[in-house]
Short mmCIF file of C-alpha atoms in Angstrom, two decimals:
data_model
loop_
_atom_site.label_atom_id
_atom_site.label_comp_id
_atom_site.label_asym_id
_atom_site.label_seq_id
_atom_site.Cartn_x
_atom_site.Cartn_y
_atom_site.Cartn_z
CA MET A 338 96.64 84.46 120.60
CA TYR A 339 94.77 86.06 123.47
CA ASP A 340 91.36 86.84 122.05
CA GLN A 341 89.18 88.23 124.78
CA ASP A 342 88.84 91.59 126.47
CA GLY A 343 88.09 91.13 130.13
CA ALA A 344 88.24 93.70 132.90
CA GLU A 345 91.38 94.84 131.09
CA PRO A 346 91.50 94.91 127.29
CA SER A 347 93.75 92.38 125.62
CA ALA A 348 97.14 93.47 124.37
CA ASN A 349 96.02 92.75 120.80
CA SER A 350 93.02 95.06 121.13
CA VAL A 351 95.09 97.86 122.63
CA SER A 352 97.76 97.38 119.96
CA ALA A 353 95.22 97.60 117.13
CA SER A 354 93.89 100.87 118.53
CA ASN A 355 97.31 102.35 119.34
CA LEU A 356 98.77 101.48 115.94
CA LEU A 357 95.82 103.14 114.23
CA ARG A 358 96.20 106.31 116.30
CA LEU A 359 99.98 106.41 115.92
CA SER A 360 99.70 106.02 112.15
CA HIS A 361 97.32 108.97 112.12
CA TYR A 362 99.61 111.13 114.31
CA THR A 363 102.78 110.32 112.40
CA GLY A 364 101.59 109.52 108.89
CA ARG A 365 103.39 106.16 109.00
CA HIS A 366 101.48 103.88 106.66
CA ASP A 367 103.28 100.75 107.91
CA TRP A 368 101.62 101.16 111.34
CA LEU A 369 98.23 101.43 109.66
CA LEU A 370 98.96 98.19 107.81
CA ARG A 371 99.93 96.46 111.06
CA SER A 372 96.68 97.59 112.66
CA GLU A 373 94.75 96.26 109.68
CA GLN A 374 96.63 92.95 109.90
CA LEU A 375 95.74 92.62 113.56
CA LEU A 376 92.08 93.33 112.85
CA ALA A 377 92.12 90.83 109.98
CA ALA A 378 93.67 88.16 112.22
CA PHE A 379 90.71 88.50 114.60
CA SER A 380 88.03 88.98 111.94
CA ASP A 381 86.44 85.56 112.50
CA ARG A 382 86.19 86.11 116.24
CA LEU A 383 84.90 89.66 115.71
CA GLN A 384 82.13 88.37 113.44
CA ARG A 385 81.14 85.43 115.65
CA VAL A 386 81.36 86.98 119.13
CA PRO A 387 82.03 90.74 118.95
CA VAL A 388 81.00 91.17 122.59
CA ALA A 389 84.18 89.28 123.58
CA LEU A 390 86.39 92.00 122.09
CA PRO A 391 84.78 95.40 122.72
CA GLU A 392 88.09 97.29 122.58
CA MET A 393 88.96 95.71 119.25
CA VAL A 394 85.47 96.48 117.93
CA GLN A 395 86.16 100.10 118.86
CA ALA A 396 89.45 99.99 116.91
CA LEU A 397 87.66 98.44 113.94
CA MET A 398 85.01 101.16 114.02
CA ALA A 399 87.66 103.87 114.26
CA HIS A 400 89.38 102.34 111.24
CA HIS A 401 86.17 102.29 109.17
CA TYR A 402 84.85 105.69 110.23
CA THR A 403 88.29 107.35 110.22
CA LEU A 404 89.65 109.36 113.08
CA ARG A 405 88.80 113.04 113.44
CA GLU A 406 91.63 115.30 114.51
CA ILE A 407 90.81 118.35 116.61
CA VAL A 408 93.63 120.82 117.19
CA ILE A 409 93.21 123.57 119.76
CA CYS A 410 95.79 126.35 119.75
CA GLY A 411 96.11 128.83 122.57
CA GLN A 412 97.63 129.44 125.94
CA ARG A 413 96.93 126.34 127.99
CA GLU A 414 95.27 128.05 130.97
CA ALA A 415 93.53 130.88 129.06
CA PRO A 416 89.73 130.98 129.55
CA ASP A 417 88.97 130.73 125.83
CA THR A 418 91.26 127.69 125.41
CA LEU A 419 89.70 125.98 128.44
CA SER A 420 86.25 126.76 127.06
CA LEU A 421 87.10 125.14 123.70
CA LEU A 422 88.51 122.06 125.41
CA SER A 423 85.42 121.78 127.57
CA ALA A 424 83.17 122.02 124.51
CA VAL A 425 85.12 119.32 122.65
CA HIS A 426 85.12 116.96 125.63
CA SER A 427 81.41 117.50 126.29
CA LEU A 428 80.51 115.92 122.93
CA PHE A 429 80.39 112.22 122.23
CA LEU A 430 83.03 111.89 119.53
CA PRO A 431 84.34 108.34 119.91
CA HIS A 432 86.84 108.53 117.06
CA LYS A 433 88.52 111.82 117.86
CA ILE A 434 92.13 112.71 118.47
CA THR A 435 92.63 115.96 120.35
CA GLU A 436 95.86 117.87 120.29
CA GLU A 437 96.62 120.98 122.27
CA ARG A 438 99.23 123.39 121.03
CA GLU A 439 100.31 126.18 123.26
CA GLU A 440 100.49 129.53 121.54
CA ARG A 441 103.90 131.08 121.82
CA ARG A 442 104.40 134.77 121.93
CA ARG A 443 106.03 136.42 118.94
CA GLU A 444 108.78 137.91 121.10
CA GLU A 445 109.74 134.47 122.42
CA ARG A 446 110.01 133.10 118.86
CA ARG A 447 112.16 136.05 117.78
CA GLY A 448 114.43 135.55 120.77
CA GLU A 449 114.86 131.89 119.90
CA GLU A 450 115.60 132.74 116.27
CA ARG A 451 118.25 135.23 117.38
CA ARG A 452 119.87 132.68 119.68
CA ARG A 453 119.94 130.09 116.89
CA GLY A 454 121.48 132.65 114.52
CA GLU A 455 124.12 133.53 117.10
CA MET A 456 124.93 129.86 117.64
CA ARG A 457 125.34 129.29 113.89
CA ARG A 458 127.67 132.29 113.66
CA GLU A 459 129.73 130.97 116.57
CA GLU A 460 129.96 127.58 114.87
CA ARG A 461 131.28 129.26 111.73
CA GLY A 462 133.69 131.35 113.79
CA GLU A 463 132.02 134.65 112.92
CA GLU A 464 131.61 137.46 115.37
CA TRP A 465 128.21 139.04 115.99
CA ARG A 466 128.33 142.82 115.80
CA GLY A 467 124.77 143.68 116.88
CA GLU A 468 121.72 145.13 115.15
CA GLU A 469 123.54 146.16 111.96
CA ASP A 470 124.40 142.49 111.37
CA ARG A 471 120.77 141.59 110.87
CA ARG A 472 120.28 143.98 107.96
#
């Protein structure tokens, strides 16, 4: 077992952190358990010489303090979206997960819904007759 973070963090430290984040993103409890198992496997080393594993200490702290999820919705290059992102990144929030979701225009969503409806009709062998079909 490689148990030291040098200039590059050890694979175990990165795995503990990534598994924790992935479990939070996806809701998969088994990945959280794997992260906990990794942290438990290194618990003696973490207690004796925590300075040897700073990345794993960070994962342990994230596990104990829980991750904070920040979701920003908006058009990616819009001034208000960029302002929100700047504000979030200007704060020291070591256990945060940021997610950007681009706002889609209502017309685009409607167009996609129409196309999906047309495709389903074609799959069933039905013919689309236009506006009166939607009523």
